[in-house]
mmCIF file of C-alpha atoms in Angstrom:
data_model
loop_
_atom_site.group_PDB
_atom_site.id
_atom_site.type_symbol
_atom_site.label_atom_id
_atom_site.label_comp_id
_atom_site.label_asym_id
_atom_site.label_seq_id
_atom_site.Cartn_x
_atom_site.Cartn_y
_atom_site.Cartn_z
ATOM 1 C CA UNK A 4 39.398 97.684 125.885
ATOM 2 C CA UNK A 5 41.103 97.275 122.582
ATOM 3 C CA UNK A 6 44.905 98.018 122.563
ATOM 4 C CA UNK A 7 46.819 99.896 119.998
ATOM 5 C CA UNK A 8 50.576 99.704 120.214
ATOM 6 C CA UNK A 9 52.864 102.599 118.771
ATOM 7 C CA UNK A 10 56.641 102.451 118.334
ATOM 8 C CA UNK A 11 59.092 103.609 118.968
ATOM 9 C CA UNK A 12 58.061 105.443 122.419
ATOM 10 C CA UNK A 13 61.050 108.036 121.603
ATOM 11 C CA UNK A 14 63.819 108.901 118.804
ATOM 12 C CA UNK A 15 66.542 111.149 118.405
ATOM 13 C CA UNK A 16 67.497 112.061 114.666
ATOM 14 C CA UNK A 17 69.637 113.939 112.813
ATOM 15 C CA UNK A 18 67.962 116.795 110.486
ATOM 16 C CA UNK A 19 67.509 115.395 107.010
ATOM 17 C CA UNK A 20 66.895 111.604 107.719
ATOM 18 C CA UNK A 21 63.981 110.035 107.771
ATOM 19 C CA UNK A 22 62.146 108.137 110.751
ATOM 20 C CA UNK A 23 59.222 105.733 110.782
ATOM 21 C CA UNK A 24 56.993 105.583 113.514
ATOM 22 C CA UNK A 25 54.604 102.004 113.754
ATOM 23 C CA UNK A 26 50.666 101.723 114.834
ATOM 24 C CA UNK A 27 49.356 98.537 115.345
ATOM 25 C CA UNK A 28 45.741 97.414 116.005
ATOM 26 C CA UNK A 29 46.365 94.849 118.349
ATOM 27 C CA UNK A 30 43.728 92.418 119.024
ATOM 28 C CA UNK A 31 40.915 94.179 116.180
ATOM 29 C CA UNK A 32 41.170 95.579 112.673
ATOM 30 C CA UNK A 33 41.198 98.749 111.916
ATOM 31 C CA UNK A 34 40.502 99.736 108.461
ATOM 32 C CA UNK A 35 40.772 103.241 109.569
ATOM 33 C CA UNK A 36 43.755 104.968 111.512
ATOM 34 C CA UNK A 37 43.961 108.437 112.712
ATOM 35 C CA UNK A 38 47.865 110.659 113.063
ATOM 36 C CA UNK A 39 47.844 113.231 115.883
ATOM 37 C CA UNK A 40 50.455 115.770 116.351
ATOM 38 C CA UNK A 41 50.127 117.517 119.514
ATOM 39 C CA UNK A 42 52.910 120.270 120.383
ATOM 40 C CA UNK A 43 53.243 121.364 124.044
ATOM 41 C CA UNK A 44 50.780 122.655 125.642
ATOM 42 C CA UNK A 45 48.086 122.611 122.680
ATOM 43 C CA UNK A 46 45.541 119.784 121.367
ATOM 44 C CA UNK A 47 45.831 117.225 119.380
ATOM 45 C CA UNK A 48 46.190 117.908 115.349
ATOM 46 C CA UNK A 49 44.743 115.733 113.240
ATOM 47 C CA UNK A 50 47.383 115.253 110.729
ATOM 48 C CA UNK A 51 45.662 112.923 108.373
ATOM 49 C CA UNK A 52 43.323 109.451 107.937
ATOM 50 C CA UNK A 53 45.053 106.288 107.149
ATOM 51 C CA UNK A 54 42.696 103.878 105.553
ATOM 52 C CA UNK A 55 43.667 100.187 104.887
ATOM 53 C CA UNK A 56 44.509 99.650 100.928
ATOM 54 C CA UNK A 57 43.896 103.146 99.795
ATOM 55 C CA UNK A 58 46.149 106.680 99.717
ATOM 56 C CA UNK A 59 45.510 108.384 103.264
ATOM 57 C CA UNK A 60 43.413 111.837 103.891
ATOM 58 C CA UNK A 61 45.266 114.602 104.319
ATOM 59 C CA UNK A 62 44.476 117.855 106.973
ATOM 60 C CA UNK A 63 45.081 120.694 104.463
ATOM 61 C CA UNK A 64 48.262 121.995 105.785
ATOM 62 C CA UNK A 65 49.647 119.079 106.219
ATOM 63 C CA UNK A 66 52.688 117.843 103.292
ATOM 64 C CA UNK A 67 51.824 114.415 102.068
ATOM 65 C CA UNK A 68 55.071 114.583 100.430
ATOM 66 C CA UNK A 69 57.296 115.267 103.975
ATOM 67 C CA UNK A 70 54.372 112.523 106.488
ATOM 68 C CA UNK A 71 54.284 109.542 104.138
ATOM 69 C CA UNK A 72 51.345 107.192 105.462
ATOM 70 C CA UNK A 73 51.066 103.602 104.758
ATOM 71 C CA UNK A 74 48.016 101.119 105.972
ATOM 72 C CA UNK A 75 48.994 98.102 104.013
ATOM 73 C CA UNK A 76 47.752 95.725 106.337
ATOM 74 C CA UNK A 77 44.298 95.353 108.829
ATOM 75 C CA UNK A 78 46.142 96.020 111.902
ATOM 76 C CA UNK A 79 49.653 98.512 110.689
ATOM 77 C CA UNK A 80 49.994 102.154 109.889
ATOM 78 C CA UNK A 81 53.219 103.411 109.765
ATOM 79 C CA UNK A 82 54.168 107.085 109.586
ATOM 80 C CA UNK A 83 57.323 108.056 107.919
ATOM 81 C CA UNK A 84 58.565 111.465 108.428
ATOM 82 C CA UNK A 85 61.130 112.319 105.091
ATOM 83 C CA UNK A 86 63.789 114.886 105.620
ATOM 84 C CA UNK A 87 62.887 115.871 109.238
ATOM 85 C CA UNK A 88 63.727 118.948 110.436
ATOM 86 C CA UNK A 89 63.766 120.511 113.935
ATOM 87 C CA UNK A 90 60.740 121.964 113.634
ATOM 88 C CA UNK A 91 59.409 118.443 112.884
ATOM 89 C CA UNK A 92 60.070 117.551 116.438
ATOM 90 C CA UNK A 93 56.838 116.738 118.391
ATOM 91 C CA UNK A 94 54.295 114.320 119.820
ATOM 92 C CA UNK A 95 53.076 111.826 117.284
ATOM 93 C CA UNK A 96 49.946 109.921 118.357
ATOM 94 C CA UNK A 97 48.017 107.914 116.004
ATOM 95 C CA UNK A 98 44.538 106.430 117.320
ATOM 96 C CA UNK A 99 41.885 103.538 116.031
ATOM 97 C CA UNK A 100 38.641 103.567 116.504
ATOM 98 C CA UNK A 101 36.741 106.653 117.473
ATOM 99 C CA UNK A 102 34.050 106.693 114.739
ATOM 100 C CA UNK A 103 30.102 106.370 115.013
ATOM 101 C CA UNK A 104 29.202 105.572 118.801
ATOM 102 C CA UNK A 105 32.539 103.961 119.882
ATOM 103 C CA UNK A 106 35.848 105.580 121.691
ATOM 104 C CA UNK A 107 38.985 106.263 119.720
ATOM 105 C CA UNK A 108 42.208 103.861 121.110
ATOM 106 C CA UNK A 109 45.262 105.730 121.100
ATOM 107 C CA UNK A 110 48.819 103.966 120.973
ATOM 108 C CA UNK A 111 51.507 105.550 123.248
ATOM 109 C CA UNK A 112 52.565 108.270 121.377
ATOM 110 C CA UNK A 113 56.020 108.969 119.953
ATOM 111 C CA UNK A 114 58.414 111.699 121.298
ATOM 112 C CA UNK A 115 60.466 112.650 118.184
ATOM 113 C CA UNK A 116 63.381 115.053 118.380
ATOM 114 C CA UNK A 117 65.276 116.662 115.379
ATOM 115 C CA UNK A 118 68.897 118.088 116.170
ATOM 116 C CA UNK B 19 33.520 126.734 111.917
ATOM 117 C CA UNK B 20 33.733 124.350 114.574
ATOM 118 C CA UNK B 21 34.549 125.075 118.066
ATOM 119 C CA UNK B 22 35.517 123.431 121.510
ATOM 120 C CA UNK B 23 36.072 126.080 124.495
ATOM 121 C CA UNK B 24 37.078 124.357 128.141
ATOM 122 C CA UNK B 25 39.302 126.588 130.749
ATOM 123 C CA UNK B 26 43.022 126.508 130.268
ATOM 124 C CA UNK B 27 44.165 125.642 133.726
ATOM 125 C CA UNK B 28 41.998 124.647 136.629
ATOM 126 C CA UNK B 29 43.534 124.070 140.893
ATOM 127 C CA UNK B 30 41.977 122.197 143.421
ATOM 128 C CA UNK B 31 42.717 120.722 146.321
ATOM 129 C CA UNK B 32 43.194 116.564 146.986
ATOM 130 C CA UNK B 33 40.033 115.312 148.452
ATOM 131 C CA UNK B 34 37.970 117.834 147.054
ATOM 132 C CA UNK B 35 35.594 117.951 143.433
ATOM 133 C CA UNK B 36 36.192 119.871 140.390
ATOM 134 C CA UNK B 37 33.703 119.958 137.494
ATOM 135 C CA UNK B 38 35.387 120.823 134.153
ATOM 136 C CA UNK B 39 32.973 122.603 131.763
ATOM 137 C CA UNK B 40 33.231 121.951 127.907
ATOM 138 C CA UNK B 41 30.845 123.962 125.342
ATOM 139 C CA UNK B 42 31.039 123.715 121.757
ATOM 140 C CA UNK B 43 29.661 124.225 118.692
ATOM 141 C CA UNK B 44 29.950 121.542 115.440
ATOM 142 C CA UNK B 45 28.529 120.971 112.392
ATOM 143 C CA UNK B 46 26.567 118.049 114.084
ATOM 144 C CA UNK B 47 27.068 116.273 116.825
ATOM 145 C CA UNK B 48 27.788 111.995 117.282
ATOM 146 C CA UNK B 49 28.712 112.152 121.120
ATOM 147 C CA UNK B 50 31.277 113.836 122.845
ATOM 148 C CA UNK B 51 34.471 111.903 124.760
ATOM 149 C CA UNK B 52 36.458 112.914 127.794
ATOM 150 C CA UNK B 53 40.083 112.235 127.678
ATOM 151 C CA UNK B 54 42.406 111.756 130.300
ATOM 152 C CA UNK B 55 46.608 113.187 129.724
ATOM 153 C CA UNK B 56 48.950 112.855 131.392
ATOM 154 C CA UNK B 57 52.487 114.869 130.759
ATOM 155 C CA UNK B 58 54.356 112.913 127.811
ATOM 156 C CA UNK B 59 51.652 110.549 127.350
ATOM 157 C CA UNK B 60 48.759 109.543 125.577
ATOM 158 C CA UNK B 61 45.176 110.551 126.258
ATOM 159 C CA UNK B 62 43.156 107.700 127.920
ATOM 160 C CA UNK B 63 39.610 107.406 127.574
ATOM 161 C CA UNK B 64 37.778 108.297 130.425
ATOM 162 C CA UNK B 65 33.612 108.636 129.279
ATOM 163 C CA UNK B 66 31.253 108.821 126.011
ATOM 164 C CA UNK B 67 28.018 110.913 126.482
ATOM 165 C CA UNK B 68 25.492 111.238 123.376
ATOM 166 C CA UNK B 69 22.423 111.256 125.328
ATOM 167 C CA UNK B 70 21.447 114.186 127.521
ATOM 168 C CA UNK B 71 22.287 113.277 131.093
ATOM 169 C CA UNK B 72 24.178 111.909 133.488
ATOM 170 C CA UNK B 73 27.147 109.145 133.106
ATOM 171 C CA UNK B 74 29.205 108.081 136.195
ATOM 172 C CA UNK B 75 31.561 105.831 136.389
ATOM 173 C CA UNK B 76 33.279 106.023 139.460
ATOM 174 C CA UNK B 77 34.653 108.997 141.199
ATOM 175 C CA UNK B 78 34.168 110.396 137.693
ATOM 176 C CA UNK B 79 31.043 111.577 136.112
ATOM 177 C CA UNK B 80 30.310 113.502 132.741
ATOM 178 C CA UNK B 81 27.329 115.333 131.960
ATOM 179 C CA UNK B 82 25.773 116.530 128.558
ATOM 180 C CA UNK B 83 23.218 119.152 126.968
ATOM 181 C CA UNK B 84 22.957 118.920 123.581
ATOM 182 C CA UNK B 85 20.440 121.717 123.448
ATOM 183 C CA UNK B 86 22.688 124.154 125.114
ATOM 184 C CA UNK B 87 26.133 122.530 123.500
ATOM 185 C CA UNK B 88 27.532 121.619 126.940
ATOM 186 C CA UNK B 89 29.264 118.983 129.261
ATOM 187 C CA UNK B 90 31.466 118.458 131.693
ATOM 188 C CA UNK B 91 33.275 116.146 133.510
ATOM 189 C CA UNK B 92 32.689 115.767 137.697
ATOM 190 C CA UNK B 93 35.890 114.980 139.680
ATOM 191 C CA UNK B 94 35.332 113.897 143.271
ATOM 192 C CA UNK B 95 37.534 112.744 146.255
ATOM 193 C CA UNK B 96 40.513 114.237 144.055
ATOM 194 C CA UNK B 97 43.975 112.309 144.642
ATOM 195 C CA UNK B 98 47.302 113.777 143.201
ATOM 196 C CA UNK B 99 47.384 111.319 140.239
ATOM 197 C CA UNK B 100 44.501 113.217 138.832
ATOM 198 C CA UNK B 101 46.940 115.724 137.948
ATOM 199 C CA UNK B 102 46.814 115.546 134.528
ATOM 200 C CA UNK B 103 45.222 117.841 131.160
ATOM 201 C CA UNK B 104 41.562 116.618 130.586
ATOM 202 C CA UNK B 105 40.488 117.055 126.592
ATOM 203 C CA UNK B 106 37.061 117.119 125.669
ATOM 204 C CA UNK B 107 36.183 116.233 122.081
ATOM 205 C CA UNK B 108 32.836 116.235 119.857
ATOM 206 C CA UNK B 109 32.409 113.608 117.267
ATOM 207 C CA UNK B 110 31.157 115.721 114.305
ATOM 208 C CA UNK B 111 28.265 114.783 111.462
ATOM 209 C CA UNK B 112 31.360 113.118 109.391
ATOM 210 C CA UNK B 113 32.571 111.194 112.725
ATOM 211 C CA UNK B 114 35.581 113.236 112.846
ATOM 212 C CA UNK B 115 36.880 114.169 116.422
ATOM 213 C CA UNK B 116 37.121 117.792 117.115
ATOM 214 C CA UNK B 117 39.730 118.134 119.847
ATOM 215 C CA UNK B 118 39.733 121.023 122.440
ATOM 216 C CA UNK B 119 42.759 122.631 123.986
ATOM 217 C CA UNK B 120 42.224 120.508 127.170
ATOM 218 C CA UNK B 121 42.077 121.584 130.556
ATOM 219 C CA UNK B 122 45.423 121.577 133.221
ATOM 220 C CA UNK B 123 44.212 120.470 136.255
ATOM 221 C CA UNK B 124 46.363 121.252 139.314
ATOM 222 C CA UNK B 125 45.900 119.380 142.278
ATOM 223 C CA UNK B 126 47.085 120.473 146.127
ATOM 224 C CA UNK B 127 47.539 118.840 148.900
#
């Protein structure tokens, strides 16, 4: 199957810095990207839609301003959380694919932790 | 609204099957995908149903009835690395994925 790579697998940062998490479409484009946050023991949250060469979708609840999203290219999306805060920390998955008949690819998810 | 209901925590016992149940309720319906997750990690696909019926692959199978909004997903000969949350999800009439809680899945020796 198609693989999506996400980076980095895990960071630690400081409340009030900023930290950019990476989705790549390996071997396909993807013109359309999906960012998950999943806390423990829940589902996934789609956060918003990343679309290649165009402002992203937000979930309505979700800050644009604080989960900058940027799909400049075919195959990256990169998530930037701005100012994080504790409550900030959690699972951040972001997934290609998964529209009409075919299955979503997920990358590998990124563990981020505010202190 | 939209809704995906699948039991919170399910035990069985290695070498034994489990069927998962999933029933939902969308505003349309473009398939439904089971998801494999394990602790810390990302889901992995596991099966795409959008035809009434049966789909095995495996020692897993996944059922669907799209007249009664159901599925689920058939375990069999259960080994300890099937510990893991299974997520069911319905692909809606805009192709958005609508995520259930997922089901814990315990597994004894």
């Amino acid at each position: 199957g198609a693989v999506v790579s996400q980076h980095p697998s895990r960071v630690i940062c400081k409340s009030g810095t900023s930290v950019k998490i990476e989705c790549r479409s390996l071997d396909f484009q993807a013109t359309t990207m999906f960012w998950y946050r999943q806390f423990p023991k829940q589902s996934l949250m789609l956060m918003a839609t990343s679309n290649e060469g165009s402002k992203a979708t937000y979930e309505q609840g979700v800050e644009k301003d604080k989960f900058l999203i940027n799909h400049a290219s075919l195959t990256l999306s990169t998530l930037t959380v701005t100012s994080a805060h504790p409550e900030d920390s959690s699972f951040y998955i972001c997934s290609a694919g998964g529209q009409k008949d075919t299955e979503a690819f997920f990358g590998q998810g990124t563990r981020l932790t505010v202190v | 609204g939209q809704n995906i209901d699948q039991p919170t925590e399910m035990t069985a016992t290695e070498g034994a099957i489990v069927q998962i149940n999933c029933t939902y309720q969308t505003s349309g319906f473009n398939g439904l995908f089971w998801y494999q997750q394990h602790a810390g990690e990302a889901p992995t696909f596991l099966s795409y149903n959008v035809l009434d019926g049966l789909e095995e692959k495996g020692r897993f199978s996944s059922f669907l009835s799209r007249s009664k909004g159901y599925s689920y997903l058939l375990l069999k000969e259960l080994q300890m690395k099937d510990s893991a949350s299974y997520l069911c999800a319905v692909m809606d009439s805009n192709y958005q994925l609508i995520w259930g809680a997922g089901t814990k899945l315990i597994i004894k020796p």
